[in-house]
Coordinates of C-alpha atoms in Angstrom, one line a residue:
M1 CA 12.1 38.0 -54.9
I2 CA 14.6 38.1 -57.8
G3 CA 16.2 34.8 -57.1
D4 CA 19.6 36.3 -56.2
K5 CA 20.7 36.5 -52.6
M6 CA 22.4 39.7 -51.7
N7 CA 24.1 39.2 -48.3
I8 CA 25.4 42.3 -46.6
A9 CA 27.0 42.0 -43.1
V10 CA 24.9 44.9 -41.6
M11 CA 26.0 44.3 -38.0
R12 CA 29.6 44.2 -39.0
I13 CA 29.3 47.6 -40.7
I14 CA 27.4 49.0 -37.6
N15 CA 30.1 47.7 -35.2
S16 CA 32.8 49.1 -37.4
A17 CA 31.4 52.6 -37.5
R18 CA 33.2 55.3 -35.3
V19 CA 32.8 59.1 -35.2
L20 CA 36.2 60.7 -36.0
D21 CA 36.7 64.3 -37.2
N22 CA 32.9 64.9 -36.9
Q23 CA 32.0 62.2 -39.4
I24 CA 31.2 58.5 -39.5
C25 CA 34.3 56.4 -40.3
Y26 CA 34.9 52.7 -40.8
D27 CA 37.6 50.2 -40.3
I28 CA 39.8 50.1 -43.4
K29 CA 39.4 46.3 -43.5
D30 CA 35.7 46.9 -44.3
A31 CA 36.4 49.1 -47.2
N32 CA 35.5 46.4 -49.7
L33 CA 32.3 45.7 -47.8
I34 CA 31.3 49.4 -48.0
Y35 CA 32.0 49.4 -51.7
E36 CA 29.9 46.2 -52.1
I37 CA 26.9 48.1 -50.6
C38 CA 27.2 50.7 -53.3
A39 CA 27.6 48.1 -56.0
T40 CA 24.5 46.3 -54.7
R41 CA 22.6 49.5 -55.0
F42 CA 23.6 49.7 -58.7
K43 CA 22.8 46.1 -59.2
L44 CA 19.2 46.4 -57.8
H45 CA 18.5 49.4 -60.0
K46 CA 19.7 47.6 -63.1
M47 CA 18.1 44.3 -62.5
V48 CA 14.9 45.2 -60.7
Y49 CA 13.9 48.9 -60.4
S50 CA 14.8 49.7 -64.0
H51 CA 13.7 46.3 -65.5
K52 CA 12.3 46.8 -69.0
A53 CA 8.8 45.5 -68.0
A54 CA 8.7 47.7 -64.9
K55 CA 9.6 50.8 -67.0
A56 CA 6.9 49.9 -69.6
I57 CA 4.3 49.6 -66.9
E58 CA 5.5 52.9 -65.3
H59 CA 4.9 54.7 -68.6
M60 CA 1.5 53.0 -69.1
I61 CA 0.4 54.1 -65.6
I62 CA 1.5 57.7 -66.4
D63 CA -0.4 57.6 -69.7
A64 CA -3.5 56.2 -68.0
L65 CA -3.5 58.9 -65.3
L66 CA -3.0 61.7 -67.9
A67 CA -5.9 60.3 -69.9
A68 CA -8.1 60.4 -66.7
E69 CA -6.9 63.8 -65.5
P70 CA -9.4 66.0 -67.5
F71 CA -12.3 64.0 -65.9
K72 CA -10.9 63.0 -62.5
K73 CA -9.0 66.2 -61.7
I74 CA -6.3 64.1 -59.9
A75 CA -3.7 66.8 -59.8
E76 CA -6.0 69.3 -58.0
R77 CA -6.0 67.0 -55.0
V78 CA -2.5 68.0 -54.2
F79 CA -3.9 71.3 -53.0
Q80 CA -6.7 69.7 -51.1
P81 CA -5.2 67.9 -48.0
D82 CA -8.5 66.2 -47.1
R83 CA -8.7 64.6 -50.6
Y84 CA -5.0 64.1 -51.1
L85 CA -4.9 62.0 -48.0
Y86 CA -6.9 59.3 -49.9
L87 CA -5.0 59.6 -53.1
T88 CA -3.4 56.1 -53.1
D89 CA -2.8 53.3 -55.6
Q90 CA -6.5 52.6 -55.3
I91 CA -7.0 55.3 -58.0
M92 CA -6.2 52.5 -60.5
G93 CA -9.1 50.4 -59.1
E94 CA -11.4 53.3 -59.1
I95 CA -10.8 54.0 -62.8
E96 CA -11.1 50.3 -63.7
A97 CA -14.4 50.1 -61.9
S98 CA -15.8 53.2 -63.5
T99 CA -18.4 53.3 -66.3
E100 CA -18.0 56.9 -67.5
P101 CA -17.2 57.1 -71.2
E102 CA -14.7 59.8 -70.5
L103 CA -12.5 57.3 -68.6
A104 CA -12.6 54.6 -71.4
P105 CA -9.1 55.5 -72.8
S106 CA -7.7 55.2 -69.3
R107 CA -9.5 51.9 -68.6
A108 CA -8.1 50.5 -71.9
I109 CA -4.5 51.2 -70.8
F110 CA -5.0 49.6 -67.4
D111 CA -6.6 46.6 -69.2
R112 CA -3.5 46.3 -71.3
I113 CA -1.4 46.1 -68.1
R114 CA -3.6 43.4 -66.7
T115 CA -3.3 41.3 -69.8
R116 CA 0.4 42.0 -70.2
D117 CA -0.1 43.8 -73.5
L118 CA 2.7 46.2 -72.5
Y119 CA 4.5 48.8 -74.5
Q120 CA 7.3 47.1 -76.4
M121 CA 11.0 47.8 -76.0
V122 CA 12.3 48.0 -79.6
D123 CA 16.0 48.7 -78.8
Y124 CA 18.3 49.6 -76.0
K125 CA 21.9 50.7 -75.4
V126 CA 24.2 51.3 -72.4
V127 CA 26.0 54.6 -72.6
D128 CA 29.1 55.7 -70.8
W129 CA 29.0 58.7 -68.6
P130 CA 30.8 61.2 -71.0
W131 CA 28.1 60.7 -73.7
V132 CA 25.0 61.0 -71.5
S133 CA 24.0 64.6 -72.5
I134 CA 24.6 63.9 -76.2
F135 CA 22.2 61.0 -76.1
Q136 CA 19.5 62.8 -74.1
K137 CA 19.6 65.7 -76.6
G138 CA 20.0 63.7 -79.8
I139 CA 17.5 60.8 -79.1
T140 CA 13.9 62.1 -78.9
P141 CA 10.5 60.8 -80.1
E142 CA 10.3 63.8 -82.4
K143 CA 13.6 63.0 -84.1
I144 CA 12.9 59.3 -84.3
V145 CA 9.5 60.0 -86.1
D146 CA 11.2 62.6 -88.4
A147 CA 13.8 60.0 -89.3
V148 CA 11.1 57.4 -90.1
K149 CA 9.1 59.9 -92.2
G150 CA 12.2 60.2 -94.4
S151 CA 12.2 56.5 -95.2
K152 CA 11.5 55.5 -98.8
D153 CA 10.9 51.8 -98.0
A154 CA 7.7 50.9 -99.8
S155 CA 7.0 47.9 -97.5
V156 CA 6.4 50.2 -94.5
A157 CA 5.0 53.2 -96.3
K158 CA 1.5 52.8 -94.6
L159 CA 3.0 52.4 -91.2
V160 CA 5.2 55.4 -91.6
R161 CA 2.2 57.6 -92.6
N162 CA 0.3 56.6 -89.4
L163 CA 3.2 56.8 -86.9
K164 CA 2.9 59.7 -84.5
V165 CA 5.3 61.2 -81.9
D166 CA 3.0 59.9 -79.1
D167 CA 3.6 56.3 -80.3
V168 CA 7.3 56.5 -79.3
I169 CA 8.9 56.7 -75.8
C170 CA 12.6 57.4 -75.1
D171 CA 13.4 56.2 -71.6
F172 CA 16.7 57.3 -70.0
S173 CA 17.7 55.4 -66.8
L174 CA 20.8 56.9 -65.1
M175 CA 22.2 54.2 -62.8
H176 CA 25.2 54.8 -60.5
Y177 CA 26.8 53.8 -57.2
G178 CA 25.1 56.6 -55.3
M179 CA 27.1 59.7 -56.4
K180 CA 26.7 59.7 -60.1
E181 CA 30.0 59.2 -61.9
K182 CA 32.1 59.5 -58.7
N183 CA 33.3 56.6 -56.5
P184 CA 31.5 56.9 -53.2
L185 CA 34.5 55.6 -51.3
D186 CA 36.4 58.7 -52.3
F187 CA 34.2 60.5 -49.7
V188 CA 34.4 58.0 -46.9
K189 CA 37.1 58.1 -44.2
F190 CA 38.6 55.0 -42.6
Y191 CA 40.7 54.1 -39.6
S192 CA 42.9 51.2 -38.8
K193 CA 43.5 49.1 -35.7
R194 CA 46.9 50.7 -35.2
H195 CA 45.5 54.2 -35.6
R196 CA 42.0 54.0 -34.2
D197 CA 41.8 57.7 -33.3
S198 CA 42.7 59.1 -36.7
S199 CA 41.0 58.9 -40.0
A200 CA 42.0 59.3 -43.6
F201 CA 40.6 58.7 -47.1
A202 CA 41.6 55.3 -48.7
E203 CA 43.6 55.5 -51.9
R204 CA 42.8 53.4 -54.9
G205 CA 45.6 50.9 -54.2
V206 CA 44.6 50.4 -50.6
Y207 CA 41.5 48.3 -51.1
S208 CA 41.3 47.5 -54.8
N209 CA 42.5 48.5 -58.3
L210 CA 39.6 46.9 -60.1
M211 CA 37.5 50.1 -60.4
P212 CA 35.7 51.5 -63.4
Q213 CA 36.6 54.9 -64.7
F214 CA 33.1 56.1 -64.2
H215 CA 30.7 54.8 -61.5
A216 CA 27.6 55.6 -63.6
E217 CA 26.0 54.7 -66.9
L218 CA 23.0 55.6 -68.9
L219 CA 20.6 52.9 -70.1
V220 CA 18.7 54.1 -73.1
R221 CA 15.6 52.3 -74.0
I222 CA 13.2 53.0 -76.9
Y223 CA 9.6 51.8 -76.6
T224 CA 6.7 51.7 -79.0
K225 CA 3.1 51.8 -77.7
T226 CA 1.8 49.9 -80.7
A227 CA 3.4 46.5 -81.6
D228 CA 2.9 47.2 -85.4
Y229 CA 5.4 50.0 -85.3
F230 CA 8.2 47.8 -83.7
G231 CA 10.4 47.7 -86.8
I232 CA 10.0 51.2 -88.0
V233 CA 10.6 52.8 -84.6
Q234 CA 13.8 50.8 -84.3
A235 CA 14.9 52.0 -87.8
G236 CA 14.1 55.6 -86.8
Y237 CA 16.1 55.3 -83.6
R238 CA 19.1 53.8 -85.4
A239 CA 19.0 56.6 -87.9
C240 CA 19.2 59.1 -85.0
L241 CA 22.0 57.0 -83.4
A242 CA 24.0 57.1 -86.7
A243 CA 23.6 60.9 -86.8
L244 CA 24.9 61.5 -83.2
P245 CA 28.6 61.7 -84.1
T246 CA 27.9 64.8 -86.2
Q247 CA 26.5 66.5 -83.1
L248 CA 29.8 66.1 -81.1
P249 CA 31.8 69.2 -80.2
E250 CA 34.4 70.2 -82.8
E251 CA 37.3 69.3 -80.6
V252 CA 36.0 65.8 -80.0
R253 CA 35.4 65.2 -83.7
S254 CA 38.9 66.5 -84.5
A255 CA 40.4 64.1 -81.9
S256 CA 38.5 61.2 -83.4
A257 CA 39.5 62.1 -86.9
S258 CA 43.2 62.4 -86.1
V259 CA 43.0 58.9 -84.6
Q260 CA 41.4 57.4 -87.7
T261 CA 43.8 59.1 -90.2
G262 CA 46.9 58.2 -88.2
P263 CA 49.3 59.5 -85.5
V264 CA 49.7 63.2 -85.0
E265 CA 52.9 64.6 -86.6
G266 CA 55.7 64.6 -84.2
S267 CA 54.2 61.9 -81.9
V268 CA 56.1 58.7 -81.1
E269 CA 54.5 55.4 -81.9
P270 CA 54.6 53.0 -78.9
T271 CA 57.3 50.4 -79.4
P272 CA 55.9 46.8 -79.1
P273 CA 57.8 44.5 -76.7
L274 CA 60.4 42.2 -78.1
P275 CA 59.6 38.5 -78.4
D276 CA 62.3 37.6 -76.0
A277 CA 61.2 40.1 -73.4
P278 CA 57.6 39.2 -72.5
T279 CA 57.9 41.1 -69.2
T280 CA 58.2 44.5 -70.9
P281 CA 55.2 46.6 -70.0
R282 CA 52.8 47.2 -72.9
T283 CA 52.1 50.9 -73.8
F284 CA 48.5 51.9 -74.3
S285 CA 47.2 54.9 -76.2
R286 CA 44.6 57.1 -74.5
V287 CA 43.5 58.3 -78.0
N288 CA 43.0 54.7 -79.2
S289 CA 40.9 54.1 -76.1
F290 CA 38.8 57.2 -76.9
R291 CA 38.3 56.0 -80.5
D292 CA 37.2 52.5 -79.3
S293 CA 34.8 54.0 -76.8
A294 CA 33.3 56.3 -79.4
D295 CA 32.9 53.5 -82.0
A296 CA 31.1 51.3 -79.5
T297 CA 29.0 54.1 -78.2
F298 CA 27.4 54.9 -81.6
S299 CA 27.1 51.3 -82.9
N300 CA 23.9 49.3 -83.2
N301 CA 22.9 46.6 -80.8
S302 CA 23.2 43.4 -82.9
F303 CA 21.1 41.4 -80.4
T304 CA 18.0 43.4 -81.1
T305 CA 18.2 43.9 -84.8
V306 CA 15.0 43.4 -86.8
A307 CA 13.7 44.5 -90.2
P308 CA 11.8 47.8 -90.5
S309 CA 8.6 45.8 -91.4
F310 CA 8.8 43.6 -88.3
A311 CA 5.9 43.6 -85.9
L312 CA 5.3 41.6 -82.8
P313 CA 2.2 39.3 -82.8
S314 CA -0.6 40.5 -80.5
P315 CA -0.9 38.8 -77.1
T316 CA -3.6 36.1 -76.8
R317 CA -5.3 34.8 -73.7
G318 CA -5.6 31.2 -72.6
G319 CA -4.0 28.1 -74.0
P320 CA -0.5 26.8 -73.5
R321 CA 2.5 29.0 -74.4
K322 CA 3.8 27.2 -77.4
R323 CA 7.1 28.3 -78.9
R324 CA 7.4 29.0 -82.6
R325 CA 10.0 30.6 -84.9
V326 CA 9.3 34.1 -86.1
D327 CA 11.0 35.7 -89.0
T328 CA 12.4 39.1 -87.8
G329 CA 13.9 39.9 -91.2
A330 CA 17.4 40.0 -89.6
E331 CA 17.9 36.6 -87.9
D332 CA 15.9 33.7 -86.6
T333 CA 14.5 34.3 -83.1
L334 CA 12.5 32.0 -80.9
I335 CA 9.7 33.8 -79.1
P336 CA 6.5 32.5 -77.3
A337 CA 3.3 32.4 -79.3
C338 CA 1.8 34.3 -76.5
V339 CA 4.1 37.2 -76.3
R340 CA 4.4 38.7 -72.8
G341 CA 5.9 42.2 -72.5
G342 CA 8.1 41.2 -69.5

């Protein structure tokens, strides 16, 4: 379905399973295979379940159902088992086949899905686990619109006046290996062929040392419901992103500032290895790692940069999909003449 075969030796895992100490345990030689299952879960969420087009359609379906709710009373069916039994995906077809004027806004959204005139993703960023709550609190449609309203760019003045909070969507997709930031294998016991009747947790150096510090990340995506607002919504989001460091806890800001101004008094600078002793281990600073992480966390995505006045062309039906060069105001980008949201 996604053009990538994900082979997992299911029967080997089943045959490896044993109940020891009242829990399912596995042969230690299959530890990497168990880890691969968790990694595959993460991969599927990132590549398929949280694909940008899938998320756009998800938000459009929600908006369409909310628009139909005052007339269709969909939510009330939850308390009516005889009606709830027939509440299926067919609700979309029912609304599309309707002729009532009250359902016109809902029909229009479903028509956009059919014609691939999807909500457009204007920017995205992958966020490390420690910064998740800061982004969820600091990046909101209200704050993005407020940031845009403060713009003095005359070229987008009209768009800024018409932009509403409802035109912006902030989507937060938390993806992990199954236990948020924790390594799932830290909670699985293993046995060995020489100790088949006893189990123990596997330490990091037993099966692999190539493990991330956190087994979870947040994918932040900003969408606009109207293609004309593409550039200004991105500009508003990036203004909010630039303001996030000021919202950090005081102790975090102090640590970052001390790194930028130099070493703390009394600390010892790591001594670089001598040229004639290449085998000397290199010393790393945790503070420097923190600074690098923070710098990358609040930086802009250079691959998605456009000018505030940039707007995607409207999708058209029929005809070949010719490619033409569109000026984004930031850098040349090739996009299809018939833009498809996926």
